[in-house]
Amino acid sequence: MSLADIKLYLKSTTPYQFLTENQLDKIINNTDIVYLKENKQVEDTENNIYIVLKGLIVEIDKEGKEVEYYPKDATFDIKSIKNGNSENIFVAKEEAILYKIPKTIIKQIFEENKEFQNYFLKSLSERLSSLSQTDTYLFSKIKNIPFSKPVILDKNLPIIEAVKEMDKQKATSIIVDFGENYGIITDSDLRKKVIIAQKDINLPIEEIANKNLISVNIDDFLFDAIMKMIKHNIKRVVIEDKGKIVGILNETDLLTLYSNQPQFLALKIEKASSLEEVKNISEGMINVVNLLLKEGIRIRHIMKFVTEINIKIYKKVFNLLADEEIKNNVALIIMGSEGRKEQILKTDQDNGLILKDGFNKDLEEFANKFTQSLIYLGYPPCDGNVMVSNKEFRKKLSEYKEDILKWIDKHEKYLNLSIMIDILPIDGEEYLAEELREYIFDVLNENRLILSHFALPVLQFKTPLSIFGTFIKEEKDKIDIKKGGIFPIVHGVRTLAVEYRIKETNTFERIKQLSEKNLFNREFARELIEAYEFMQTLRLKAKIKKIKANEKPDNYINLKDLSNIEADMLKDCFKIVNKFKDFITNHYKLNYIS
């Protein structure tokens, strides 16, 4: 390979395209080519970094564990320039060709080219915050954006004096100093706790303060603050610096600064007063997900974001359509991937209503409007008709309990049972859903054989991996990753959650809690979580690609779209799925069930 070929290659490889001509020449003139057979160790990593031109390199720690993989075009061990040489070794997983470059040369270029240096040495979040091609504000440090100064008042100050100070400072909240800790009073608190409740305005402000402060550190990213606002359904967060309150970040500040940015969907949804407004806002969802995925946010966090946004939309629709009588007598529930907080895009609806026993109001008109409103907002109707518009998922608590018993008797109805186990109440009388969940736990745990039958669908679909370690393709180069890998983990973990009465619906959290109960060890729990997350990531990427191509998204992934390392990792994931299937089979004695 000529020097010109090496230069052309580097110019097309990230981040070497950031280099000047002189810097490229400096690298090329000091580059050697190394050939490695399979299982051969890379030598002299103390003094050189390497670029993988062909093949796959694995990093192995001193305990023999494979901790990182470096496919074609990857650079290693660049982090040793910052962290110092480690005891890890690098081995060719398959036949490999590498470019070897002295670390002294790379260090010189780091001093000359900060963009090149930052790509390698800055953390993911720091790199994201410096990107100019995307919405970098999301990873701005809070200290670098405008926020309000706090109004801190003594707990003994009369309410009337505190209100005067608020007006003087043009503040929408007060921080209440209790000595050892702090509380907060918002303009909403004053309306509800003072004006509506007709409270004595000469009482000390500690009487109406909320001590449940939600705070962020001044060095946190704006993304952290946004997620806390969404999660806790609050309009502001307190900013702390070394334990001291230094500011307030209000949603109004964010809307003023970033009103055109899709990441603030949740904040804008709260302010929407019509379905038309909600529709305009929610249409930015795909952009949000694509951005977060592209910028390296882990899929479990994207799922949380999407779930919180969807819940906001559901609650908004519910509150726009439901009168007080309905709100006080029903629980609005979501199920399926929504109930597990694992929705990655706007998928079809899985929702219902649980009515209080004795509540006999005809809800058909409301239910139809609710379902049609969600369709209008981009949530397709459920193929299985699991929606509030279907009276089978709009009934009294006692009627649901009767259904549970019927579904258990008819094994083909276990799908309905699975959906109900994953219920998540999001508005109205939420205790109704928790009572139903407890009833399901009681009934399914009455007989071990019932749980075993319920677990059987884990084995319904074959894992698309042959005994020789090759993919089993359904058509051309495609496999259904949901059937082949995601569903067995979801349903197996769901079954175990019922047995151990785990109320959490999220698969990641269920696995953690099962591990804490010593059902399986932490290493296996970690493998399950990582495999599940990786498969969900591939699934999301495939869906987004199809949406961009104006194709209907499904659960198929094209193996040709995977890099070598992704393909190898997917095979490892399927091995973990098989290991989990074996665990479920032995745990519930599935070999003895016909």
PDB file of N, CA and C in Angstrom, residues 417-496:
ATOM      1  N   LEU A 417     -53.430 -11.777  29.448  1.00  0.00           N
ATOM      2  CA  LEU A 417     -52.917 -11.808  30.813  1.00  0.00           C
ATOM      3  C   LEU A 417     -51.546 -11.128  30.879  1.00  0.00           C
ATOM      4  N   SER A 418     -50.717 -11.393  29.881  1.00  0.00           N
ATOM      5  CA  SER A 418     -49.386 -10.772  29.830  1.00  0.00           C
ATOM      6  C   SER A 418     -49.504  -9.260  29.751  1.00  0.00           C
ATOM      7  N   ILE A 419     -50.443  -8.812  28.928  1.00  0.00           N
ATOM      8  CA  ILE A 419     -50.644  -7.366  28.765  1.00  0.00           C
ATOM      9  C   ILE A 419     -51.054  -6.731  30.084  1.00  0.00           C
ATOM     10  N   MET A 420     -51.945  -7.399  30.819  1.00  0.00           N
ATOM     11  CA  MET A 420     -52.449  -6.829  32.067  1.00  0.00           C
ATOM     12  C   MET A 420     -51.386  -6.811  33.159  1.00  0.00           C
ATOM     13  N   ILE A 421     -50.457  -7.749  33.130  1.00  0.00           N
ATOM     14  CA  ILE A 421     -49.395  -7.775  34.137  1.00  0.00           C
ATOM     15  C   ILE A 421     -48.511  -6.534  34.018  1.00  0.00           C
ATOM     16  N   ASP A 422     -48.404  -6.021  32.799  1.00  0.00           N
ATOM     17  CA  ASP A 422     -47.542  -4.863  32.553  1.00  0.00           C
ATOM     18  C   ASP A 422     -48.281  -3.527  32.665  1.00  0.00           C
ATOM     19  N   ILE A 423     -49.418  -3.526  33.335  1.00  0.00           N
ATOM     20  CA  ILE A 423     -50.189  -2.274  33.418  1.00  0.00           C
ATOM     21  C   ILE A 423     -49.438  -1.207  34.203  1.00  0.00           C
ATOM     22  N   LEU A 424     -49.570   0.008  33.692  1.00  0.00           N
ATOM     23  CA  LEU A 424     -48.994   1.171  34.356  1.00  0.00           C
ATOM     24  C   LEU A 424     -50.079   2.242  34.457  1.00  0.00           C
ATOM     25  N   PRO A 425     -50.558   2.547  35.663  1.00  0.00           N
ATOM     26  CA  PRO A 425     -51.569   3.598  35.803  1.00  0.00           C
ATOM     27  C   PRO A 425     -50.937   4.970  35.627  1.00  0.00           C
ATOM     28  N   ILE A 426     -51.593   5.826  34.862  1.00  0.00           N
ATOM     29  CA  ILE A 426     -50.985   7.134  34.602  1.00  0.00           C
ATOM     30  C   ILE A 426     -51.896   8.302  34.966  1.00  0.00           C
ATOM     31  N   ASP A 427     -53.170   8.045  35.237  1.00  0.00           N
ATOM     32  CA  ASP A 427     -54.053   9.133  35.655  1.00  0.00           C
ATOM     33  C   ASP A 427     -55.312   8.554  36.285  1.00  0.00           C
ATOM     34  N   GLY A 428     -56.058   9.429  36.942  1.00  0.00           N
ATOM     35  CA  GLY A 428     -57.280   9.001  37.611  1.00  0.00           C
ATOM     36  C   GLY A 428     -56.970   8.288  38.919  1.00  0.00           C
ATOM     37  N   GLU A 429     -57.817   7.336  39.278  1.00  0.00           N
ATOM     38  CA  GLU A 429     -57.694   6.592  40.546  1.00  0.00           C
ATOM     39  C   GLU A 429     -56.707   5.433  40.358  1.00  0.00           C
ATOM     40  N   GLU A 430     -55.431   5.736  40.477  1.00  0.00           N
ATOM     41  CA  GLU A 430     -54.384   4.786  40.121  1.00  0.00           C
ATOM     42  C   GLU A 430     -54.345   3.552  41.026  1.00  0.00           C
ATOM     43  N   TYR A 431     -54.891   3.644  42.212  1.00  0.00           N
ATOM     44  CA  TYR A 431     -54.872   2.513  43.139  1.00  0.00           C
ATOM     45  C   TYR A 431     -55.641   1.317  42.580  1.00  0.00           C
ATOM     46  N   LEU A 432     -56.596   1.575  41.678  1.00  0.00           N
ATOM     47  CA  LEU A 432     -57.365   0.480  41.078  1.00  0.00           C
ATOM     48  C   LEU A 432     -56.445  -0.471  40.310  1.00  0.00           C
ATOM     49  N   ALA A 433     -55.461   0.090  39.616  1.00  0.00           N
ATOM     50  CA  ALA A 433     -54.526  -0.739  38.855  1.00  0.00           C
ATOM     51  C   ALA A 433     -53.648  -1.553  39.789  1.00  0.00           C
ATOM     52  N   GLU A 434     -53.222  -0.960  40.892  1.00  0.00           N
ATOM     53  CA  GLU A 434     -52.370  -1.692  41.835  1.00  0.00           C
ATOM     54  C   GLU A 434     -53.140  -2.833  42.487  1.00  0.00           C
ATOM     55  N   GLU A 435     -54.413  -2.608  42.758  1.00  0.00           N
ATOM     56  CA  GLU A 435     -55.230  -3.685  43.337  1.00  0.00           C
ATOM     57  C   GLU A 435     -55.386  -4.836  42.345  1.00  0.00           C
ATOM     58  N   LEU A 436     -55.568  -4.494  41.077  1.00  0.00           N
ATOM     59  CA  LEU A 436     -55.690  -5.532  40.051  1.00  0.00           C
ATOM     60  C   LEU A 436     -54.376  -6.296  39.906  1.00  0.00           C
ATOM     61  N   ARG A 437     -53.250  -5.590  39.970  1.00  0.00           N
ATOM     62  CA  ARG A 437     -51.945  -6.257  39.861  1.00  0.00           C
ATOM     63  C   ARG A 437     -51.758  -7.260  40.999  1.00  0.00           C
ATOM     64  N   GLU A 438     -52.107  -6.855  42.207  1.00  0.00           N
ATOM     65  CA  GLU A 438     -51.982  -7.748  43.364  1.00  0.00           C
ATOM     66  C   GLU A 438     -52.868  -8.982  43.195  1.00  0.00           C
ATOM     67  N   TYR A 439     -54.040  -8.781  42.632  1.00  0.00           N
ATOM     68  CA  TYR A 439     -54.946  -9.912  42.400  1.00  0.00           C
ATOM     69  C   TYR A 439     -54.328 -10.888  41.408  1.00  0.00           C
ATOM     70  N   ILE A 440     -53.732 -10.358  40.349  1.00  0.00           N
ATOM     71  CA  ILE A 440     -53.077 -11.227  39.355  1.00  0.00           C
ATOM     72  C   ILE A 440     -51.949 -12.014  40.013  1.00  0.00           C
ATOM     73  N   PHE A 441     -51.149 -11.352  40.829  1.00  0.00           N
ATOM     74  CA  PHE A 441     -50.070 -12.028  41.538  1.00  0.00           C
ATOM     75  C   PHE A 441     -50.622 -13.175  42.387  1.00  0.00           C
ATOM     76  N   ASP A 442     -51.697 -12.902  43.102  1.00  0.00           N
ATOM     77  CA  ASP A 442     -52.289 -13.919  43.985  1.00  0.00           C
ATOM     78  C   ASP A 442     -52.753 -15.132  43.194  1.00  0.00           C
ATOM     79  N   VAL A 443     -53.483 -14.883  42.120  1.00  0.00           N
ATOM     80  CA  VAL A 443     -54.068 -15.977  41.353  1.00  0.00           C
ATOM     81  C   VAL A 443     -52.993 -16.817  40.660  1.00  0.00           C
ATOM     82  N   LEU A 444     -52.022 -16.153  40.023  1.00  0.00           N
ATOM     83  CA  LEU A 444     -51.001 -16.907  39.296  1.00  0.00           C
ATOM     84  C   LEU A 444     -50.077 -17.684  40.224  1.00  0.00           C
ATOM     85  N   ASN A 445     -49.941 -17.242  41.454  1.00  0.00           N
ATOM     86  CA  ASN A 445     -49.059 -17.942  42.390  1.00  0.00           C
ATOM     87  C   ASN A 445     -49.767 -19.015  43.201  1.00  0.00           C
ATOM     88  N   GLU A 446     -51.071 -19.200  42.941  1.00  0.00           N
ATOM     89  CA  GLU A 446     -51.810 -20.231  43.668  1.00  0.00           C
ATOM     90  C   GLU A 446     -51.352 -21.630  43.280  1.00  0.00           C
ATOM     91  N   ASN A 447     -50.923 -21.759  42.045  1.00  0.00           N
ATOM     92  CA  ASN A 447     -50.569 -23.079  41.523  1.00  0.00           C
ATOM     93  C   ASN A 447     -49.321 -22.943  40.651  1.00  0.00           C
ATOM     94  N   ARG A 448     -48.277 -23.698  40.982  1.00  0.00           N
ATOM     95  CA  ARG A 448     -47.025 -23.623  40.231  1.00  0.00           C
ATOM     96  C   ARG A 448     -47.216 -23.983  38.772  1.00  0.00           C
ATOM     97  N   LEU A 449     -48.178 -24.882  38.504  1.00  0.00           N
ATOM     98  CA  LEU A 449     -48.421 -25.314  37.135  1.00  0.00           C
ATOM     99  C   LEU A 449     -48.953 -24.172  36.275  1.00  0.00           C
ATOM    100  N   ILE A 450     -49.721 -23.272  36.891  1.00  0.00           N
ATOM    101  CA  ILE A 450     -50.238 -22.114  36.154  1.00  0.00           C
ATOM    102  C   ILE A 450     -49.077 -21.250  35.672  1.00  0.00           C
ATOM    103  N   LEU A 451     -48.121 -20.995  36.559  1.00  0.00           N
ATOM    104  CA  LEU A 451     -46.958 -20.186  36.185  1.00  0.00           C
ATOM    105  C   LEU A 451     -46.142 -20.871  35.092  1.00  0.00           C
ATOM    106  N   SER A 452     -46.040 -22.185  35.181  1.00  0.00           N
ATOM    107  CA  SER A 452     -45.277 -22.918  34.167  1.00  0.00           C
ATOM    108  C   SER A 452     -45.922 -22.778  32.796  1.00  0.00           C
ATOM    109  N   HIS A 453     -47.240 -22.910  32.742  1.00  0.00           N
ATOM    110  CA  HIS A 453     -47.938 -22.718  31.463  1.00  0.00           C
ATOM    111  C   HIS A 453     -47.784 -21.280  30.967  1.00  0.00           C
ATOM    112  N   PHE A 454     -47.827 -20.354  31.908  1.00  0.00           N
ATOM    113  CA  PHE A 454     -47.684 -18.949  31.537  1.00  0.00           C
ATOM    114  C   PHE A 454     -46.289 -18.677  30.959  1.00  0.00           C
ATOM    115  N   ALA A 455     -45.282 -19.414  31.424  1.00  0.00           N
ATOM    116  CA  ALA A 455     -43.905 -19.208  30.967  1.00  0.00           C
ATOM    117  C   ALA A 455     -43.630 -19.834  29.605  1.00  0.00           C
ATOM    118  N   LEU A 456     -44.471 -20.750  29.157  1.00  0.00           N
ATOM    119  CA  LEU A 456     -44.218 -21.503  27.921  1.00  0.00           C
ATOM    120  C   LEU A 456     -43.921 -20.651  26.689  1.00  0.00           C
ATOM    121  N   PRO A 457     -44.586 -19.510  26.479  1.00  0.00           N
ATOM    122  CA  PRO A 457     -44.296 -18.716  25.271  1.00  0.00           C
ATOM    123  C   PRO A 457     -42.841 -18.281  25.137  1.00  0.00           C
ATOM    124  N   VAL A 458     -42.060 -18.377  26.203  1.00  0.00           N
ATOM    125  CA  VAL A 458     -40.629 -18.061  26.103  1.00  0.00           C
ATOM    126  C   VAL A 458     -39.974 -18.934  25.034  1.00  0.00           C
ATOM    127  N   LEU A 459     -40.487 -20.149  24.872  1.00  0.00           N
ATOM    128  CA  LEU A 459     -39.910 -21.095  23.915  1.00  0.00           C
ATOM    129  C   LEU A 459     -40.650 -21.101  22.580  1.00  0.00           C
ATOM    130  N   GLN A 460     -41.603 -20.179  22.412  1.00  0.00           N
ATOM    131  CA  GLN A 460     -42.458 -20.181  21.228  1.00  0.00           C
ATOM    132  C   GLN A 460     -41.675 -19.947  19.940  1.00  0.00           C
ATOM    133  N   PHE A 461     -40.684 -19.059  20.006  1.00  0.00           N
ATOM    134  CA  PHE A 461     -39.910 -18.724  18.807  1.00  0.00           C
ATOM    135  C   PHE A 461     -38.469 -19.207  18.952  1.00  0.00           C
ATOM    136  N   LYS A 462     -37.940 -19.783  17.885  1.00  0.00           N
ATOM    137  CA  LYS A 462     -36.564 -20.272  17.915  1.00  0.00           C
ATOM    138  C   LYS A 462     -35.583 -19.101  17.862  1.00  0.00           C
ATOM    139  N   THR A 463     -34.514 -19.226  18.580  1.00  0.00           N
ATOM    140  CA  THR A 463     -33.449 -18.230  18.512  1.00  0.00           C
ATOM    141  C   THR A 463     -32.757 -18.365  17.157  1.00  0.00           C
ATOM    142  N   PRO A 464     -32.625 -17.293  16.391  1.00  0.00           N
ATOM    143  CA  PRO A 464     -32.069 -17.380  15.027  1.00  0.00           C
ATOM    144  C   PRO A 464     -30.551 -17.538  14.996  1.00  0.00           C
ATOM    145  N   LEU A 465     -30.064 -18.544  15.709  1.00  0.00           N
ATOM    146  CA  LEU A 465     -28.626 -18.828  15.729  1.00  0.00           C
ATOM    147  C   LEU A 465     -28.427 -20.331  15.679  1.00  0.00           C
ATOM    148  N   SER A 466     -27.653 -20.795  14.702  1.00  0.00           N
ATOM    149  CA  SER A 466     -27.436 -22.231  14.528  1.00  0.00           C
ATOM    150  C   SER A 466     -26.423 -22.758  15.547  1.00  0.00           C
ATOM    151  N   ILE A 467     -26.318 -24.081  15.637  1.00  0.00           N
ATOM    152  CA  ILE A 467     -25.349 -24.684  16.556  1.00  0.00           C
ATOM    153  C   ILE A 467     -23.921 -24.395  16.122  1.00  0.00           C
ATOM    154  N   PHE A 468     -23.760 -23.946  14.872  1.00  0.00           N
ATOM    155  CA  PHE A 468     -22.436 -23.603  14.368  1.00  0.00           C
ATOM    156  C   PHE A 468     -22.124 -22.127  14.581  1.00  0.00           C
ATOM    157  N   GLY A 469     -23.063 -21.395  15.204  1.00  0.00           N
ATOM    158  CA  GLY A 469     -22.829 -19.992  15.499  1.00  0.00           C
ATOM    159  C   GLY A 469     -23.119 -19.066  14.335  1.00  0.00           C
ATOM    160  N   THR A 470     -23.909 -19.525  13.364  1.00  0.00           N
ATOM    161  CA  THR A 470     -24.280 -18.677  12.229  1.00  0.00           C
ATOM    162  C   THR A 470     -25.747 -18.273  12.356  1.00  0.00           C
ATOM    163  N   PHE A 471     -26.087 -17.146  11.745  1.00  0.00           N
ATOM    164  CA  PHE A 471     -27.462 -16.657  11.807  1.00  0.00           C
ATOM    165  C   PHE A 471     -28.395 -17.543  10.987  1.00  0.00           C
ATOM    166  N   ILE A 472     -29.600 -17.740  11.502  1.00  0.00           N
ATOM    167  CA  ILE A 472     -30.658 -18.411  10.751  1.00  0.00           C
ATOM    168  C   ILE A 472     -31.568 -17.319  10.211  1.00  0.00           C
ATOM    169  N   LYS A 473     -31.521 -17.104   8.904  1.00  0.00           N
ATOM    170  CA  LYS A 473     -32.251 -15.985   8.298  1.00  0.00           C
ATOM    171  C   LYS A 473     -33.642 -16.442   7.862  1.00  0.00           C
ATOM    172  N   GLU A 474     -34.613 -15.536   8.077  1.00  0.00           N
ATOM    173  CA  GLU A 474     -35.976 -15.840   7.663  1.00  0.00           C
ATOM    174  C   GLU A 474     -36.167 -15.575   6.179  1.00  0.00           C
ATOM    175  N   GLU A 475     -35.654 -14.450   5.707  1.00  0.00           N
ATOM    176  CA  GLU A 475     -35.741 -14.106   4.289  1.00  0.00           C
ATOM    177  C   GLU A 475     -34.535 -13.254   3.929  1.00  0.00           C
ATOM    178  N   LYS A 476     -33.858 -13.633   2.894  1.00  0.00           N
ATOM    179  CA  LYS A 476     -32.637 -12.954   2.460  1.00  0.00           C
ATOM    180  C   LYS A 476     -31.695 -12.776   3.647  1.00  0.00           C
ATOM    181  N   ASP A 477     -31.403 -11.530   4.001  1.00  0.00           N
ATOM    182  CA  ASP A 477     -30.480 -11.287   5.109  1.00  0.00           C
ATOM    183  C   ASP A 477     -31.192 -10.697   6.322  1.00  0.00           C
ATOM    184  N   LYS A 478     -32.466 -11.025   6.505  1.00  0.00           N
ATOM    185  CA  LYS A 478     -33.253 -10.442   7.574  1.00  0.00           C
ATOM    186  C   LYS A 478     -33.590 -11.455   8.670  1.00  0.00           C
ATOM    187  N   ILE A 479     -33.672 -10.940   9.914  1.00  0.00           N
ATOM    188  CA  ILE A 479     -34.157 -11.744  11.030  1.00  0.00           C
ATOM    189  C   ILE A 479     -35.105 -10.880  11.851  1.00  0.00           C
ATOM    190  N   ASP A 480     -36.086 -11.528  12.467  1.00  0.00           N
ATOM    191  CA  ASP A 480     -37.025 -10.836  13.357  1.00  0.00           C
ATOM    192  C   ASP A 480     -36.402 -10.798  14.746  1.00  0.00           C
ATOM    193  N   ILE A 481     -35.857  -9.644  15.121  1.00  0.00           N
ATOM    194  CA  ILE A 481     -35.115  -9.551  16.377  1.00  0.00           C
ATOM    195  C   ILE A 481     -36.032  -9.547  17.593  1.00  0.00           C
ATOM    196  N   LYS A 482     -37.297  -9.161  17.393  1.00  0.00           N
ATOM    197  CA  LYS A 482     -38.234  -9.189  18.519  1.00  0.00           C
ATOM    198  C   LYS A 482     -38.567 -10.629  18.891  1.00  0.00           C
ATOM    199  N   LYS A 483     -38.975 -11.413  17.906  1.00  0.00           N
ATOM    200  CA  LYS A 483     -39.302 -12.811  18.179  1.00  0.00           C
ATOM    201  C   LYS A 483     -38.064 -13.597  18.608  1.00  0.00           C
ATOM    202  N   GLY A 484     -36.961 -13.348  17.913  1.00  0.00           N
ATOM    203  CA  GLY A 484     -35.772 -14.156  18.153  1.00  0.00           C
ATOM    204  C   GLY A 484     -35.041 -13.858  19.440  1.00  0.00           C
ATOM    205  N   GLY A 485     -35.108 -12.615  19.917  1.00  0.00           N
ATOM    206  CA  GLY A 485     -34.309 -12.285  21.094  1.00  0.00           C
ATOM    207  C   GLY A 485     -34.980 -11.443  22.149  1.00  0.00           C
ATOM    208  N   ILE A 486     -35.760 -10.451  21.733  1.00  0.00           N
ATOM    209  CA  ILE A 486     -36.331  -9.513  22.693  1.00  0.00           C
ATOM    210  C   ILE A 486     -37.484 -10.127  23.474  1.00  0.00           C
ATOM    211  N   PHE A 487     -38.436 -10.753  22.766  1.00  0.00           N
ATOM    212  CA  PHE A 487     -39.616 -11.301  23.433  1.00  0.00           C
ATOM    213  C   PHE A 487     -39.278 -12.361  24.489  1.00  0.00           C
ATOM    214  N   PRO A 488     -38.388 -13.328  24.217  1.00  0.00           N
ATOM    215  CA  PRO A 488     -38.090 -14.323  25.250  1.00  0.00           C
ATOM    216  C   PRO A 488     -37.596 -13.708  26.558  1.00  0.00           C
ATOM    217  N   ILE A 489     -36.793 -12.659  26.457  1.00  0.00           N
ATOM    218  CA  ILE A 489     -36.312 -12.006  27.674  1.00  0.00           C
ATOM    219  C   ILE A 489     -37.460 -11.284  28.370  1.00  0.00           C
ATOM    220  N   VAL A 490     -38.243 -10.530  27.606  1.00  0.00           N
ATOM    221  CA  VAL A 490     -39.367  -9.782  28.189  1.00  0.00           C
ATOM    222  C   VAL A 490     -40.316 -10.718  28.921  1.00  0.00           C
ATOM    223  N   HIS A 491     -40.742 -11.781  28.248  1.00  0.00           N
ATOM    224  CA  HIS A 491     -41.765 -12.642  28.851  1.00  0.00           C
ATOM    225  C   HIS A 491     -41.196 -13.505  29.972  1.00  0.00           C
ATOM    226  N   GLY A 492     -39.979 -13.978  29.813  1.00  0.00           N
ATOM    227  CA  GLY A 492     -39.382 -14.761  30.886  1.00  0.00           C
ATOM    228  C   GLY A 492     -39.203 -13.935  32.153  1.00  0.00           C
ATOM    229  N   VAL A 493     -38.708 -12.725  31.980  1.00  0.00           N
ATOM    230  CA  VAL A 493     -38.516 -11.836  33.124  1.00  0.00           C
ATOM    231  C   VAL A 493     -39.866 -11.440  33.720  1.00  0.00           C
ATOM    232  N   ARG A 494     -40.860 -11.241  32.878  1.00  0.00           N
ATOM    233  CA  ARG A 494     -42.211 -10.901  33.352  1.00  0.00           C
ATOM    234  C   ARG A 494     -42.772 -12.035  34.213  1.00  0.00           C
ATOM    235  N   THR A 495     -42.586 -13.268  33.784  1.00  0.00           N
ATOM    236  CA  THR A 495     -43.079 -14.418  34.545  1.00  0.00           C
ATOM    237  C   THR A 495     -42.404 -14.503  35.909  1.00  0.00           C
ATOM    238  N   LEU A 496     -41.099 -14.312  35.918  1.00  0.00           N
ATOM    239  CA  LEU A 496     -40.361 -14.342  37.187  1.00  0.00           C
ATOM    240  C   LEU A 496     -40.806 -13.196  38.098  1.00  0.00           C
TER     241      LEU A 496
END
